[in-house]
Coordinates of C-alpha atoms in Angstrom, one line a residue:
M1 CA -5.8 -14.9 16.4
T2 CA -5.7 -12.3 19.6
A3 CA -3.1 -11.0 21.9
Q4 CA -1.6 -13.0 24.8
Q5 CA -1.7 -11.2 27.8
H6 CA 1.5 -10.9 30.3
T7 CA 3.1 -8.2 32.7
G8 CA 4.6 -5.2 31.0
P9 CA 4.6 -5.1 27.3
A10 CA 2.3 -7.7 25.1
R11 CA 3.8 -10.4 23.8
F12 CA 2.7 -12.0 20.3
T13 CA 3.7 -15.7 20.0
G14 CA 2.1 -18.1 16.8
D15 CA 1.4 -17.4 13.5
A16 CA -0.8 -14.7 12.2
N17 CA -3.4 -15.8 9.6
P18 CA -2.9 -15.7 5.8
Y19 CA -3.5 -12.6 4.1
A20 CA -7.4 -12.9 3.7
G21 CA -7.6 -9.9 1.3
G22 CA -8.6 -6.4 1.9
D23 CA -6.4 -4.3 4.3
P24 CA -3.7 -6.3 5.0
Y25 CA -3.3 -4.4 9.0
A26 CA -6.5 -5.1 9.5
D27 CA -5.4 -8.4 11.7
Y28 CA -2.0 -6.6 12.6
R29 CA -1.5 -7.1 16.5
T30 CA 0.3 -4.5 18.3
A31 CA -0.2 -2.8 21.8
D32 CA 0.7 0.8 23.4
F33 CA 4.5 0.8 24.7
P34 CA 4.8 3.1 27.0
F35 CA 8.5 3.3 26.2
T36 CA 7.9 5.0 22.8
R37 CA 7.5 8.4 24.4
H38 CA 11.7 8.4 24.1
A39 CA 13.2 9.2 20.8
N40 CA 14.3 6.4 18.6
L41 CA 17.8 6.2 18.3
A42 CA 18.1 3.8 15.5
D43 CA 15.9 6.8 13.4
R44 CA 17.7 7.2 9.8
R45 CA 17.8 11.1 10.3
L46 CA 19.7 10.4 13.0
G47 CA 22.7 8.8 11.2
A48 CA 21.3 4.8 11.9
A49 CA 22.5 2.2 9.1
V50 CA 22.3 -1.6 9.0
L51 CA 25.9 -1.7 8.9
A52 CA 26.1 -5.9 7.5
A53 CA 23.8 -8.8 7.8
N54 CA 25.0 -12.7 7.5
D55 CA 21.5 -13.3 5.0
E56 CA 19.6 -11.5 2.9
F57 CA 18.4 -13.8 0.3
F58 CA 14.8 -12.9 0.2
A59 CA 15.2 -9.1 1.3
P60 CA 17.4 -6.4 1.9
R61 CA 18.9 -5.5 5.7
E62 CA 18.2 -1.5 5.0
N63 CA 14.7 -2.1 5.4
L64 CA 14.4 -2.5 8.6
L65 CA 15.0 0.9 9.9
M66 CA 13.1 2.6 7.4
P67 CA 10.8 5.2 8.6
E68 CA 7.2 4.7 6.9
R69 CA 5.9 1.3 8.1
A70 CA 6.0 -1.8 6.3
E71 CA 4.0 -1.9 2.8
F72 CA 2.6 -5.0 1.4
D73 CA 1.5 -5.8 -2.1
P74 CA 0.5 -9.7 -2.4
E75 CA 1.3 -9.7 -6.4
H76 CA 4.4 -8.8 -6.0
F77 CA 6.8 -11.5 -6.8
G78 CA 10.5 -10.8 -8.0
H79 CA 14.0 -13.8 -9.1
K80 CA 13.7 -14.8 -5.5
G81 CA 10.5 -15.5 -4.6
K82 CA 8.1 -13.0 -2.7
V83 CA 9.0 -9.6 -2.3
M84 CA 9.4 -8.9 0.8
D85 CA 9.1 -5.0 3.2
G86 CA 11.6 -6.1 5.3
W87 CA 14.4 -8.5 6.2
E88 CA 14.3 -11.3 5.4
T89 CA 16.8 -14.7 5.4
R90 CA 16.6 -18.0 3.0
R91 CA 15.6 -21.0 5.2
R92 CA 17.8 -23.0 7.2
R93 CA 18.4 -26.9 6.9
G94 CA 20.5 -29.1 8.5
A95 CA 24.3 -30.6 8.2
R96 CA 22.6 -34.2 6.7
A97 CA 19.7 -35.7 5.7
T98 CA 19.2 -38.1 9.0
H99 CA 18.7 -34.5 11.0
P100 CA 17.3 -31.7 7.7
W101 CA 16.6 -29.3 10.5
P102 CA 18.6 -26.4 11.8
T103 CA 20.5 -26.7 14.9
A104 CA 19.4 -24.9 18.2
D105 CA 22.3 -22.8 17.6
D106 CA 21.2 -21.5 14.6
H107 CA 20.5 -17.7 13.5
D108 CA 20.7 -14.9 11.3
W109 CA 21.8 -11.6 12.9
A110 CA 22.5 -7.9 11.9
L111 CA 24.7 -5.3 12.7
I112 CA 22.9 -2.0 13.3
R113 CA 24.7 1.3 14.1
L114 CA 22.4 3.7 16.6
G115 CA 22.0 7.2 14.9
A116 CA 23.0 8.7 18.7
P117 CA 24.5 6.9 21.0
G118 CA 22.5 6.2 24.1
V119 CA 20.6 4.2 27.0
V120 CA 18.0 1.9 25.6
H121 CA 14.7 1.8 27.4
G122 CA 12.9 -0.5 24.7
I123 CA 12.9 -2.0 21.3
V124 CA 10.2 -3.0 19.4
V125 CA 11.1 -6.3 16.4
D126 CA 7.9 -5.4 14.1
T127 CA 7.2 -8.5 12.5
A128 CA 4.4 -6.6 10.3
H129 CA 3.2 -9.1 7.2
F130 CA 5.4 -11.8 7.6
R131 CA 2.4 -14.0 8.9
G132 CA 4.7 -17.8 8.3
N133 CA 7.9 -16.7 7.6
Y134 CA 8.8 -14.5 10.9
P135 CA 11.5 -15.8 13.1
Q136 CA 10.5 -17.8 15.9
A137 CA 12.9 -15.7 18.4
V138 CA 14.8 -13.0 18.4
S139 CA 17.7 -11.4 20.8
V140 CA 19.2 -7.8 20.7
E141 CA 22.8 -7.6 22.0
G142 CA 24.4 -4.0 22.3
T143 CA 27.7 -2.3 22.5
S144 CA 29.6 0.3 22.9
V145 CA 32.3 0.8 20.8
P146 CA 33.9 5.0 19.5
G147 CA 34.9 6.0 16.6
S148 CA 33.9 4.4 13.1
P149 CA 34.1 0.5 13.6
S150 CA 33.3 -1.4 10.3
P151 CA 31.4 -4.8 10.6
E152 CA 34.9 -6.9 10.9
D153 CA 35.6 -4.5 14.0
L154 CA 32.5 -4.9 15.5
L155 CA 32.8 -9.3 15.2
A156 CA 36.2 -9.0 16.7
D157 CA 36.6 -11.5 19.5
D158 CA 37.9 -8.4 21.9
V159 CA 34.3 -6.6 21.7
K160 CA 32.4 -7.1 24.6
W161 CA 28.2 -7.3 23.7
T162 CA 25.8 -7.2 26.6
T163 CA 22.4 -8.7 26.2
L164 CA 19.6 -6.2 26.1
V165 CA 16.7 -8.7 25.0
P166 CA 17.3 -12.6 25.5
R167 CA 16.4 -14.9 23.6
T168 CA 12.5 -14.7 23.4
P169 CA 9.7 -15.7 21.1
V170 CA 8.2 -13.7 18.9
G171 CA 5.0 -13.4 16.9
G172 CA 3.9 -12.9 13.3
H173 CA 2.0 -9.7 11.8
A174 CA 3.1 -7.8 15.5
A175 CA 4.8 -5.8 17.0
N176 CA 6.4 -7.1 19.3
G177 CA 8.0 -5.0 22.2
F178 CA 10.4 -5.5 24.8
V179 CA 11.5 -3.2 27.7
V180 CA 15.2 -3.1 28.5
A181 CA 16.6 -2.7 31.8
A182 CA 20.5 -2.5 30.7
E183 CA 21.4 1.0 32.2
Q184 CA 24.5 1.5 29.9
R185 CA 25.6 3.7 27.1
V186 CA 25.2 1.7 23.2
T187 CA 26.6 2.7 20.0
H188 CA 25.5 -0.4 18.3
L189 CA 23.3 -3.4 18.6
R190 CA 23.6 -7.2 16.7
V191 CA 20.2 -8.4 16.3
N192 CA 19.4 -12.1 15.7
Q193 CA 16.9 -14.0 14.6
H194 CA 16.0 -17.9 15.6
P195 CA 16.9 -20.3 13.4
D196 CA 15.7 -17.3 10.3
G197 CA 13.1 -15.8 8.9
G198 CA 12.0 -12.1 8.3
I199 CA 11.8 -8.9 10.2
A200 CA 10.0 -5.4 8.8
R201 CA 11.8 -3.2 11.0
L202 CA 13.3 -2.4 14.3
R203 CA 12.5 0.8 16.6
V204 CA 14.8 1.4 19.3
Y205 CA 13.8 4.0 22.2
G206 CA 15.5 5.3 24.1
D207 CA 17.7 8.3 25.3
V208 CA 20.8 10.3 24.1
V209 CA 23.9 10.8 25.7
P210 CA 26.1 12.7 23.8
D211 CA 30.4 12.8 23.8
P212 CA 30.7 15.8 26.0
E213 CA 34.0 16.6 24.9
W214 CA 32.4 16.8 21.1
L215 CA 30.1 18.9 22.3
Q216 CA 32.7 21.4 24.4
A217 CA 34.9 21.3 21.5
L218 CA 32.1 22.8 19.4
G219 CA 31.8 25.7 21.3
T220 CA 28.5 27.4 20.1
F221 CA 25.5 24.1 19.2
D222 CA 21.9 23.7 19.5
V223 CA 21.6 22.5 23.3
V224 CA 17.6 21.6 22.8
A225 CA 19.0 18.8 20.1
L226 CA 17.9 15.4 19.6
E227 CA 21.5 14.4 18.7
N228 CA 23.1 16.5 21.5
G229 CA 20.8 15.0 24.2
G230 CA 18.3 17.6 24.5
R231 CA 14.6 15.6 24.8
V232 CA 10.9 16.2 25.6
E233 CA 9.6 15.8 28.7
D234 CA 6.2 16.7 28.1
A235 CA 3.7 18.4 25.8
S236 CA -0.1 19.6 26.3
D237 CA -1.2 18.0 22.9
L238 CA 0.3 15.3 20.8
F239 CA -2.8 15.1 18.6
Y240 CA -1.6 15.0 15.1
S241 CA 2.4 14.4 15.8
P242 CA 5.0 13.9 18.6
A243 CA 6.5 17.1 19.9
T244 CA 9.7 15.4 19.4
H245 CA 9.5 16.3 15.7
T246 CA 10.7 19.8 16.8
I247 CA 14.2 18.8 17.6
Q248 CA 15.2 16.2 14.8
P249 CA 17.5 17.3 12.4
G250 CA 17.8 18.8 9.4
R251 CA 14.5 21.3 8.7
S252 CA 10.8 19.8 8.2
R253 CA 10.4 18.9 5.1
K254 CA 6.6 18.0 4.8
M255 CA 3.4 19.0 7.6
D256 CA 3.3 16.3 9.0
D257 CA 7.1 16.4 9.8
G258 CA 6.9 19.0 12.5
W259 CA 4.1 19.2 15.8
E260 CA 1.0 20.3 15.3
T261 CA -2.1 20.4 18.0
R262 CA -5.8 19.7 17.6
R263 CA -8.0 23.1 16.9
R264 CA -8.7 24.6 20.4
R265 CA -12.3 25.6 21.4
D266 CA -11.6 27.3 25.1
R267 CA -9.3 30.3 25.6
G268 CA -5.8 28.2 26.7
H269 CA -2.4 27.5 24.6
D270 CA 0.1 25.1 23.9
W271 CA 2.7 24.1 25.0
I272 CA 6.2 21.9 25.2
R273 CA 8.6 21.3 27.3
Y274 CA 12.7 20.6 27.1
R275 CA 15.3 18.9 29.0
L276 CA 18.5 20.5 27.2
A277 CA 21.7 18.7 26.8
A278 CA 22.8 19.7 30.2
E279 CA 22.7 22.6 31.7
A280 CA 23.9 25.7 29.1
R281 CA 24.4 29.5 28.4
I282 CA 21.4 30.4 25.5
R283 CA 21.9 33.3 22.9
A284 CA 19.8 32.7 20.2
I285 CA 16.6 30.5 19.3
E286 CA 14.9 29.8 16.1
I287 CA 11.4 28.8 15.4
D288 CA 10.9 27.2 12.3
T289 CA 7.1 26.9 10.9
A290 CA 8.1 25.6 7.8
Y291 CA 5.6 23.7 5.7
L292 CA 2.8 24.7 8.5
K293 CA 1.3 27.2 6.1
G294 CA -3.2 27.6 7.5
N295 CA -1.9 26.0 10.5
A296 CA 1.1 27.7 12.2
A297 CA 0.9 28.7 15.5
G298 CA -0.1 32.3 15.5
W299 CA 2.0 33.4 18.7
A300 CA 5.4 32.4 20.9
S301 CA 7.3 32.2 23.6
V302 CA 10.1 31.4 25.4
S303 CA 11.3 30.2 28.8
V304 CA 14.4 28.6 30.7
G305 CA 14.3 27.0 34.2
S306 CA 16.5 24.9 36.4
A307 CA 15.5 22.0 37.7
G308 CA 17.1 20.9 40.9
D309 CA 19.3 17.7 41.9
A310 CA 16.2 15.3 40.8
G311 CA 16.0 16.9 37.6
D312 CA 12.4 17.4 38.0
A313 CA 10.8 20.3 36.2
A314 CA 7.8 19.7 36.7
D315 CA 7.5 22.8 39.2
T316 CA 10.3 25.2 38.1
E317 CA 10.5 28.4 38.2
W318 CA 10.2 30.0 34.7
R319 CA 11.8 33.1 33.4
E320 CA 10.6 34.3 29.7
I321 CA 13.8 35.0 27.6
L322 CA 11.7 35.7 24.4
P323 CA 8.0 37.3 25.2
R324 CA 5.0 36.5 23.1
T325 CA 6.2 37.1 19.7
R326 CA 4.1 36.7 16.2
L327 CA 4.8 34.0 13.9
Q328 CA 4.4 33.4 10.1
P329 CA 3.3 31.1 8.3
D330 CA 6.1 28.4 6.4
T331 CA 9.0 30.8 7.9
N332 CA 12.2 30.1 9.9
H333 CA 12.5 32.9 12.5
R334 CA 15.8 34.1 14.4
F335 CA 16.1 35.7 17.3
V336 CA 19.4 37.0 19.3
L337 CA 19.2 37.5 22.7
P338 CA 20.1 40.6 24.3
A339 CA 21.9 38.9 27.0
A340 CA 22.6 34.6 27.6
A341 CA 20.4 32.9 29.8
V342 CA 21.2 30.0 31.9
G343 CA 19.2 27.0 31.9
T344 CA 18.5 23.1 32.5
H345 CA 15.3 23.0 30.8
A346 CA 13.5 25.0 28.4
R347 CA 9.3 25.6 27.3
V348 CA 7.9 26.8 24.1
D349 CA 4.6 28.1 24.5
I350 CA 2.2 29.1 21.6
Y351 CA -1.0 31.0 21.3
P352 CA -3.7 29.8 20.9
D353 CA -3.1 26.9 19.1
G354 CA -1.8 25.3 15.8
G355 CA 2.6 23.8 15.5
I356 CA 5.8 24.9 14.9
S357 CA 7.9 22.5 13.0
R358 CA 11.6 23.6 14.8
L359 CA 13.2 24.5 18.0
R360 CA 16.9 25.2 18.0
L361 CA 18.8 26.7 20.8
Y362 CA 22.7 27.9 20.4
G363 CA 24.4 28.1 23.2
A364 CA 27.3 26.5 25.6
L365 CA 27.7 24.0 27.9
T366 CA 28.5 25.6 31.6
E367 CA 31.1 24.3 33.8
E368 CA 28.6 22.5 35.9
G369 CA 27.2 21.5 32.7
A370 CA 29.9 19.6 30.9
A371 CA 30.9 18.0 34.5
A372 CA 28.0 16.7 35.0
L373 CA 27.8 15.2 31.2
R374 CA 30.8 14.1 31.8
A375 CA 29.9 12.0 35.4
R376 CA 26.8 10.7 33.2
R377 CA 29.2 9.3 30.9
R378 CA 31.2 7.3 33.3
E379 CA 28.7 6.2 34.8
L380 CA 27.4 5.0 31.8
G381 CA 30.6 3.0 30.9
G382 CA 30.5 4.5 27.2

């Protein structure tokens, strides 16, 4: 079955073909979604979780946020039936023999806590391996609730939910992508499948919008960390892995949990450009090459710059705050700056190629930076 063509992200409807053996992903339907350049706000590494679901008879809700792609074992059956790597509910039925079908309003739901609150730009509802047992349609709602609300708190009548993805038909064994236009800060999602079925994975792409009061209370923190509102704007090479890995929480635990470029055969070098949480004074730097042993960058330098009102750093005049410095493989390098460096953006340059696993820039918000974050938070209603 071929993908249907639409304006915007591709949409897939209808059953996929029954599994015929061999590679189960051979007939998987997918597309390039531009919004996936943003961070996955539903990443377990950021603290995301599936808080509750009304039904998970065949497969548990927690599978939705697993970082790995869904796997399929055609021989794996359990006491309740086929074991699927996703969230799957039982078949809905009508109330009586004269009308055995579910009503138009019948649906199953799951509550998701985002790992970091933010503005959602796109959502992928992945039905991999759900070929004849996927939902007919899905919808997604978002809300912003402070603190650590329980499922009961989120389901209370006074919680206001905003539709991020209206009820839309989806296809089986496909990556169903949706652009989200709502410009508001979201902390939790309600994912609905109409009327029942299974979803393998959920990905929620957007920009983190941190709490400025929390960051100011911390004083010194990592001003480029994803969880604090930092983000990657651009990079010279993304051949092996995303540059966003370099600002994920924690240390890298394996080689592909960092940023690695292809081998250069010219006299150039590679780089990543970051936007900080807000304007900040940077006092210390960490560059980690954990698990990069024969492929770590040889040298690295770090620069900062300040963008104008439009926030565009493409033409920023960069000031080097860490000169080109030799890096060791599988090592966390620490540097204390002789004087604080102020900027809204940062750039790491590596020579000539290779990779780093993490970049940490420790500092504090300037008064202007804190004010900008507070204004942004108010603007987004969070």
